[in-house]
Amino acid sequence: MHARHDEPVLLADVAATSRALAATRSRLAKRALLVDLLGRTAPDEVPVVARYLAGELRQRRTGLGWRSLGSLPAPADEPSLEVVAVDAVFEQMAGLSGSGSSTRRLALARDLFAAATADEQHLLRGLVTGELRQGALDALLLDAVAEAAGVPAASVRRAAMLAGSTEPVAAAALGAGSPEAAEAALAGFGLTVGRPVRPMLAASAPDVAAAVAGFEGREVVVDAKLDGIRVQVHRDGDEVLVVTRSLDDITARVPEIVAAARGLDVRSVVLDGEALALDADGRPRPFQETASRSATRDAEIAAGTTLTPFFFDVLHVDGRDLLDAPLRERLAVLDAVAPAYAVERVVTSDPEVAQESFARWVGEGQEGVIVKDAEAPYEAGRRGSAWVKVKPRHTFDLVVLAVERGSGRRTELLSNIHLGARDPESGGFVMLGKTFKGMTDEMLAWQTRRFRELEVADDGWTVTLHPEQVVEIAIDGIQRSPRYPGGIALRFARVLRYRDDKTPAEADTLDTVRTLGGLRAQPAGPDAGT
Ligand code: ATP
């Protein structure tokens, strides 16, 4: 390992690397660039540099709007900003609240931008707007950390999934001093009760038969897919932590889940599951009610709604780590530890049994099924083929590209949204259609506020947005259409919900929409899109 940490890393160094990264398509070249910069980064700088290279600030929300970045001060001639100091300024901005905070925030931003060179301003702008964020870079970054630290990439990746983020892992590996010490430091990132791990994710199949066929006749676990919010629950003695899919801490908002965890007959446990609001007769309530209870953005808690947790996996119990145990074994533990909260499942190798369960659960108001490999370990952070989801209706996570002013009842509101699928080639988004359907009054009010934050232009009718907000859309299918650049259009698109737990990099691609939208099965018909 090269230890050249005498000079602090400047924002200009990150900006130069970021520019060079964007200029090459070669993964090898990108990795070499990352290795070079990381090799010059001191341990206390690593968390900031790693985040900035991934295109993100360390602060989830700074309160700075896109519009405030419209007119920037003239750039500085010489670079002077040190990354750690830049991070401190954003931390200060994020901490501001109350009257006068937006003026103060703007002043901090102007001073920061005035001290930045043109190159650095470009980087800062990208970090604030999220424009530089690319999911793929995170994987490369982990590989680069491995190379810079002289350890296998697999060790770094595993540690990052268990740590729930890249930065502490990068700091530990790069700060260790030798490859042996780095390996030891990485091995220390086992599952720790109280520290969230990245959730295991599911692939998709168009129907139950296809999902089951993927397992080639072996026995599978068919779980009901509940339509609530993902919760990972850690309990250590009386201490309980509840986090969402994006690992946000919602413990304080869900006392009923905390109480349920405390009621289990264990000393320590880590559970993975879904929480939702139920009717008196046990049927799931509309998703919006669940969401309003846990929303990380709109903190107000809807009165009278109680969430019930259901668990489909267990990662640890009383000192025993279960990540590497086969699902079959983990489920036996789950049934022993939390029988009252276990998600309904059948274990079968018969596609018909799986299909019947799917039909029954969907009839009971559940979202579909997840077909799981009974022998697979828990693969934190992976969307592999060990879990395959099937839903009766087509839903996609798309990005809102623009929004039109409403009319009639919706005057004053931002209503008709333009939907985009991700284009992995260009890193941009391809418009697939528009919809103003499915929005509740509450959603309309929320989106009118939210889209003003994301506004980049307004021609008096259509407000163009920074592509940042993910929305889950249901459609009846897709059809070929010359109207939109992707060559397809959505049939009867309607909004199910806004997804604050997904970044645009996690939105569905044009290819996924084409494949899962069942293009061939759809007869050509009038475009039901609006
Ligand atoms: P979706 O929008 O379809 O819920 P997602 O992109 O959030 O999907 P995926 O990994 O694709 O996440 O799908 C699995 C999700 O389904 C989990 O994140 C979890 O919230 C939910 N879920 C509901 N029931 C189950 C179950 N029995 N097993 C696993 N996940 C379940």
XYZ file of C-alpha atoms in Angstrom, residues 43-500:
458
model
C -8.177 7.519 6.804
C -10.122 10.515 8.148
C -10.723 11.719 4.588
C -11.771 8.346 3.185
C -15.442 8.540 4.216
C -15.883 11.895 2.474
C -13.856 11.031 -0.626
C -15.647 7.679 -1.012
C -19.053 9.364 -0.872
C -18.106 12.144 -3.253
C -16.736 9.639 -5.738
C -20.036 7.790 -5.551
C -21.666 11.124 -6.441
C -23.302 11.777 -3.095
C -22.984 14.093 -0.160
C -22.738 12.457 3.242
C -25.754 14.497 4.382
C -28.988 12.992 3.135
C -30.661 16.388 3.024
C -28.981 19.748 3.085
C -32.103 21.834 2.505
C -30.495 23.467 -0.554
C -32.937 23.658 -3.495
C -31.963 23.236 -7.140
C -33.112 26.737 -7.870
C -30.758 28.317 -5.351
C -27.912 26.934 -7.450
C -29.138 28.837 -10.484
C -26.894 31.875 -10.191
C -23.545 31.051 -8.714
C -20.702 33.376 -7.756
C -17.745 33.551 -10.117
C -15.390 30.625 -9.585
C -12.051 30.971 -7.787
C -8.837 30.775 -9.819
C -6.900 28.499 -7.513
C -8.153 25.404 -5.670
C -8.010 25.684 -1.884
C -10.935 23.685 -0.513
C -10.070 20.592 1.503
C -12.631 17.791 1.328
C -13.034 17.482 5.088
C -13.768 21.209 5.368
C -16.322 21.024 2.538
C -18.086 18.192 4.332
C -18.187 20.321 7.488
C -19.950 23.140 5.612
C -22.659 20.775 4.332
C -23.020 19.389 7.840
C -23.607 22.917 9.065
C -26.221 23.530 6.347
C -28.038 20.304 7.185
C -28.160 21.280 10.848
C -29.861 24.648 10.274
C -33.522 24.995 11.132
C -36.065 27.617 12.080
C -36.503 31.146 10.877
C -33.691 32.606 8.848
C -32.228 29.190 8.175
C -32.711 29.322 4.414
C -30.955 32.701 4.191
C -28.127 31.392 6.319
C -27.936 28.212 4.238
C -27.773 30.196 1.034
C -24.993 32.366 2.444
C -22.979 29.272 3.342
C -23.549 27.876 -0.136
C -22.454 31.095 -1.820
C -19.247 31.302 0.237
C -18.498 27.687 -0.546
C -19.094 28.083 -4.273
C -17.107 31.337 -4.344
C -14.097 29.493 -2.942
C -14.429 26.746 -5.568
C -12.788 26.632 -8.992
C -14.984 26.077 -12.057
C -14.196 22.358 -11.940
C -15.013 22.173 -8.253
C -18.230 24.141 -8.737
C -19.279 21.584 -11.320
C -18.619 18.775 -8.845
C -20.378 20.542 -5.963
C -23.401 21.219 -8.099
C -23.540 17.591 -9.141
C -23.254 16.439 -5.545
C -26.028 18.735 -4.358
C -28.395 17.868 -7.209
C -27.552 14.163 -7.224
C -26.712 14.384 -10.920
C -23.447 12.538 -10.489
C -24.936 9.633 -8.628
C -24.418 6.355 -10.444
C -25.230 3.047 -8.820
C -22.575 1.222 -10.795
C -19.803 3.373 -9.427
C -20.347 2.064 -5.938
C -19.363 -1.465 -6.981
C -16.278 -0.148 -8.769
C -15.369 1.861 -5.727
C -15.419 -1.251 -3.574
C -13.152 -2.995 -6.063
C -10.804 -0.033 -6.046
C -10.697 -0.034 -2.247
C -9.762 -3.721 -2.416
C -6.977 -3.056 -4.863
C -5.631 -0.061 -2.968
C -5.648 -2.043 0.275
C -4.263 -5.214 -1.333
C -7.152 -7.500 -0.327
C -9.673 -9.610 -2.300
C -12.653 -7.686 -3.689
C -15.065 -10.227 -2.197
C -13.901 -9.385 1.350
C -14.548 -5.691 0.803
C -17.977 -6.236 -0.779
C -19.152 -8.529 1.965
C -17.991 -6.103 4.644
C -19.798 -3.211 2.899
C -23.103 -5.091 2.779
C -22.801 -6.019 6.433
C -21.762 -2.516 7.414
C -24.679 -1.106 5.426
C -22.428 1.403 3.633
C -19.106 1.793 1.850
C -17.349 4.481 3.849
C -16.534 2.748 7.141
C -15.315 -0.266 5.207
C -13.128 1.843 2.937
C -11.726 3.682 5.946
C -10.962 0.446 7.811
C -9.342 -1.264 4.831
C -7.275 1.717 3.697
C -6.284 2.754 7.195
C -5.080 -0.692 8.253
C -1.477 -0.253 7.106
C -0.926 -3.687 5.525
C -2.964 -6.162 3.488
C -2.984 -8.607 6.412
C -4.234 -5.950 8.813
C -6.815 -4.862 6.220
C -8.135 -8.436 5.900
C -8.415 -8.663 9.661
C -10.199 -5.318 9.840
C -12.662 -6.421 7.134
C -13.318 -9.743 8.851
C -14.359 -7.660 11.852
C -17.433 -6.511 9.903
C -19.520 -9.508 10.872
C -23.159 -9.069 11.607
C -23.469 -6.940 14.718
C -26.786 -6.726 16.474
C -27.706 -3.048 16.358
C -25.917 -2.321 13.086
C -28.188 -2.542 10.011
C -27.124 -4.638 7.022
C -28.220 -4.062 3.435
C -31.393 -6.040 2.813
C -31.435 -8.989 0.436
C -33.460 -8.132 -2.690
C -35.544 -10.101 -5.169
C -35.418 -10.616 -8.926
C -38.734 -10.611 -10.866
C -40.602 -13.176 -12.921
C -43.693 -12.574 -15.078
C -45.670 -15.422 -13.470
C -45.527 -18.145 -10.829
C -44.768 -20.949 -13.294
C -41.706 -19.113 -14.608
C -40.514 -18.325 -11.094
C -40.799 -21.946 -9.933
C -39.296 -23.290 -13.173
C -36.150 -21.316 -12.440
C -35.432 -23.684 -9.539
C -35.457 -26.769 -11.756
C -37.802 -28.969 -9.767
C -36.182 -28.398 -6.389
C -38.289 -27.595 -3.365
C -38.872 -23.871 -2.944
C -40.263 -21.660 -0.234
C -43.236 -19.679 -1.532
C -43.863 -16.669 0.708
C -46.808 -14.313 0.607
C -45.517 -10.923 -0.571
C -46.954 -8.367 1.820
C -47.472 -4.811 0.650
C -46.087 -2.735 3.464
C -42.709 -1.311 4.306
C -39.565 -3.343 4.728
C -38.364 -3.405 8.315
C -35.173 -4.790 9.763
C -35.518 -5.182 13.500
C -32.543 -5.531 15.817
C -32.968 -6.354 19.477
C -30.184 -6.630 22.008
C -31.603 -7.085 25.512
C -34.089 -4.243 25.853
C -32.498 -2.149 23.125
C -34.451 -2.221 19.866
C -33.617 -0.649 16.514
C -36.009 -0.587 13.531
C -34.724 0.480 10.109
C -36.272 0.696 6.623
C -35.100 -0.719 3.285
C -32.799 2.291 2.887
C -31.553 1.723 6.452
C -33.214 4.830 7.882
C -33.843 4.592 11.599
C -37.618 4.723 12.284
C -37.509 3.220 15.783
C -39.102 6.254 17.433
C -42.073 6.192 15.014
C -43.038 2.566 15.489
C -43.462 1.828 19.203
C -45.734 -1.107 18.350
C -42.925 -2.866 16.465
C -40.514 -2.137 19.301
C -43.000 -3.666 21.740
C -43.446 -6.741 19.541
C -39.678 -7.256 19.409
C -39.358 -6.846 23.162
C -42.087 -9.419 23.644
C -40.094 -12.208 21.977
C -38.499 -14.807 24.186
C -34.896 -14.116 23.169
C -31.937 -12.121 24.390
C -30.848 -10.876 20.974
C -32.270 -11.194 17.496
C -32.153 -9.624 14.018
C -35.333 -10.045 11.975
C -36.194 -9.086 8.422
C -39.786 -8.450 7.492
C -42.578 -6.197 6.365
C -44.815 -3.977 8.496
C -48.316 -2.991 7.470
C -51.580 -1.574 8.676
C -54.431 -4.085 8.974
C -58.223 -3.916 9.146
C -60.074 -5.256 12.157
C -60.547 -8.486 10.172
C -56.870 -8.775 9.340
C -56.984 -7.555 5.721
C -54.208 -5.194 4.651
C -55.215 -1.514 4.592
C -54.327 0.577 1.516
C -50.583 1.073 1.294
C -50.828 4.851 1.799
C -51.837 4.309 5.407
C -48.794 2.201 6.108
C -46.598 4.686 4.321
C -47.893 7.714 6.161
C -46.946 6.059 9.434
C -43.353 5.473 8.472
C -42.681 8.248 5.949
C -39.227 9.579 6.508
C -40.065 12.872 4.862
C -43.462 13.831 6.218
C -42.896 13.074 9.840
C -46.450 13.488 11.086
C -47.884 10.219 12.274
C -51.386 9.346 11.109
C -53.512 8.925 14.195
C -55.169 5.631 14.843
C -53.180 3.473 12.409
C -51.209 0.686 13.980
C -48.565 -1.241 12.122
C -48.249 -4.983 12.491
C -44.861 -6.531 11.812
C -44.537 -9.777 9.866
C -41.164 -11.465 9.548
C -39.880 -13.612 6.692
C -36.267 -14.045 7.749
C -33.973 -14.108 10.747
C -30.280 -13.220 10.539
C -29.171 -13.699 14.114
C -30.454 -15.152 17.335
C -28.867 -15.211 20.801
C -25.251 -14.959 19.679
C -25.700 -17.184 16.634
C -25.216 -15.657 13.177
C -27.495 -17.169 10.572
C -26.498 -15.263 7.414
C -24.741 -18.258 5.937
C -27.287 -20.837 7.060
C -29.692 -22.076 4.364
C -33.125 -20.421 4.314
C -34.725 -23.693 5.417
C -32.736 -23.552 8.656
C -33.351 -19.840 9.197
C -37.084 -20.393 8.839
C -37.002 -23.141 11.460
C -35.406 -20.614 13.808
C -37.967 -17.959 12.819
C -40.851 -20.327 13.597
C -39.339 -21.054 16.997
C -38.566 -17.432 17.886
C -41.481 -15.434 16.438
C -44.239 -17.862 15.423
C -46.960 -15.260 15.872
C -45.292 -12.915 13.368
C -44.130 -15.296 10.638
C -45.219 -14.493 7.066
C -47.442 -17.186 5.565
C -45.582 -19.626 3.345
C -45.744 -23.009 1.673
C -42.781 -25.236 0.906
C -43.267 -27.162 -2.324
C -41.761 -28.289 -5.590
C -45.158 -28.334 -7.322
C -45.866 -25.295 -9.505
C -49.611 -25.826 -9.065
C -49.403 -25.607 -5.302
C -47.393 -22.413 -5.705
C -49.982 -21.037 -8.145
C -52.886 -21.842 -5.785
C -51.162 -20.066 -2.897
C -50.528 -17.062 -5.136
C -54.210 -16.886 -6.120
C -55.387 -17.273 -2.523
C -53.063 -14.619 -1.079
C -53.782 -12.137 -3.837
C -57.487 -12.734 -3.145
C -56.797 -11.907 0.487
C -55.332 -8.557 -0.494
C -51.615 -9.420 -0.529
C -49.327 -8.157 -3.254
C -48.123 -11.456 -4.730
C -45.529 -14.052 -3.787
C -41.797 -14.350 -3.438
C -40.417 -17.718 -4.497
C -37.211 -18.490 -2.606
C -34.406 -21.012 -2.859
C -34.720 -23.104 0.322
C -30.980 -23.791 0.403
C -29.687 -20.254 -0.202
C -27.868 -18.130 2.387
C -28.959 -14.571 3.191
C -27.180 -12.472 0.599
C -27.114 -8.998 2.110
C -27.471 -6.248 -0.469
C -27.828 -8.609 -3.425
C -30.580 -8.797 -5.984
C -29.753 -12.355 -6.988
C -31.872 -15.216 -8.255
C -32.380 -16.836 -4.842
C -35.512 -14.710 -4.331
C -37.933 -14.177 -7.216
C -41.031 -12.016 -6.877
C -44.268 -12.387 -8.805
C -47.103 -9.866 -8.784
C -50.477 -10.111 -10.496
C -50.290 -6.626 -11.918
C -47.453 -4.922 -13.659
C -45.836 -2.274 -11.543
C -42.745 -0.289 -12.310
C -40.603 2.181 -10.472
C -40.153 5.166 -12.779
C -38.690 8.623 -12.388
C -40.743 11.814 -12.627
C -39.200 13.974 -15.359
C -41.690 16.842 -15.417
C -45.136 17.797 -14.171
C -47.967 19.819 -15.663
C -50.153 22.333 -13.895
C -53.609 20.992 -13.132
C -56.892 22.420 -14.311
C -60.460 22.391 -12.995
C -60.447 20.907 -9.496
C -56.700 20.704 -9.703
C -55.935 24.348 -10.537
C -53.068 25.475 -8.278
C -51.783 21.920 -8.081
C -49.037 20.154 -10.005
C -50.863 17.198 -11.479
C -49.984 15.297 -14.675
C -46.563 13.684 -14.253
C -44.165 12.694 -17.040
C -42.710 9.237 -16.469
C -39.223 8.110 -17.396
C -37.475 4.734 -17.412
C -33.766 4.498 -16.748
C -31.400 4.173 -19.693
C -28.265 2.473 -18.334
C -26.334 3.298 -21.509
C -26.627 7.063 -21.280
C -27.212 7.292 -17.534
C -30.331 9.323 -18.383
C -34.052 8.649 -18.567
C -36.399 7.872 -21.455
C -39.933 9.237 -21.316
C -42.630 6.543 -21.490
C -45.801 8.504 -20.917
C -47.769 10.647 -18.510
C -50.392 10.110 -15.858
C -52.609 12.085 -13.503
C -54.475 9.016 -12.286
C -54.374 7.307 -8.915
C -53.328 10.349 -6.901
C -55.122 11.021 -3.636
C -55.682 14.617 -2.500
C -52.916 14.100 0.008
C -50.513 12.912 -2.684
C -51.400 15.874 -4.899
C -50.645 18.289 -2.086
C -47.419 16.487 -1.314
C -46.227 16.321 -4.916
C -47.013 19.994 -5.513
C -44.614 20.861 -2.690
C -42.039 18.243 -3.576
C -41.862 19.088 -7.286
C -41.240 22.763 -6.561
C -38.103 21.611 -4.728
C -36.986 19.703 -7.829
C -37.904 22.372 -10.371
C -35.292 23.271 -12.965
C -37.537 25.191 -15.385
C -41.141 26.354 -15.655
C -42.679 27.438 -18.958
C -45.949 28.381 -17.336
C -47.553 25.043 -18.106
C -44.996 22.294 -17.681
C -42.484 22.286 -14.864
C -39.310 20.420 -15.799
C -37.831 18.566 -12.860
C -34.507 17.344 -11.774
C -34.914 13.548 -12.254
C -34.841 12.507 -8.625
C -38.277 11.383 -7.459
C -39.124 7.719 -7.949
C -42.779 6.786 -8.355
C -44.358 3.347 -8.445
C -46.782 3.023 -11.347
C -49.272 0.281 -12.172
C -50.107 -0.311 -15.825
C -52.349 -2.631 -17.773
C -49.569 -3.326 -20.230
C -47.461 -1.593 -22.815
C -47.781 -1.102 -26.513
C -45.583 0.038 -29.340
C -45.838 3.743 -29.936
C -43.997 6.195 -32.122
C -45.045 8.971 -29.775
C -42.318 8.453 -27.198
C -38.569 8.057 -27.735
C -38.446 4.547 -26.210
C -40.820 3.331 -28.930
C -43.342 2.113 -26.357
C -46.186 3.657 -24.382
C -47.843 2.659 -21.128
C -51.467 1.528 -21.124
C -53.564 3.012 -18.352
C -50.700 4.136 -16.140
C -51.706 5.084 -12.606
C -49.745 6.147 -9.538
C -49.553 3.684 -6.675
C -47.134 5.562 -4.467
C -44.061 7.719 -4.296
C -40.975 5.743 -3.374
C -38.692 7.674 -1.096
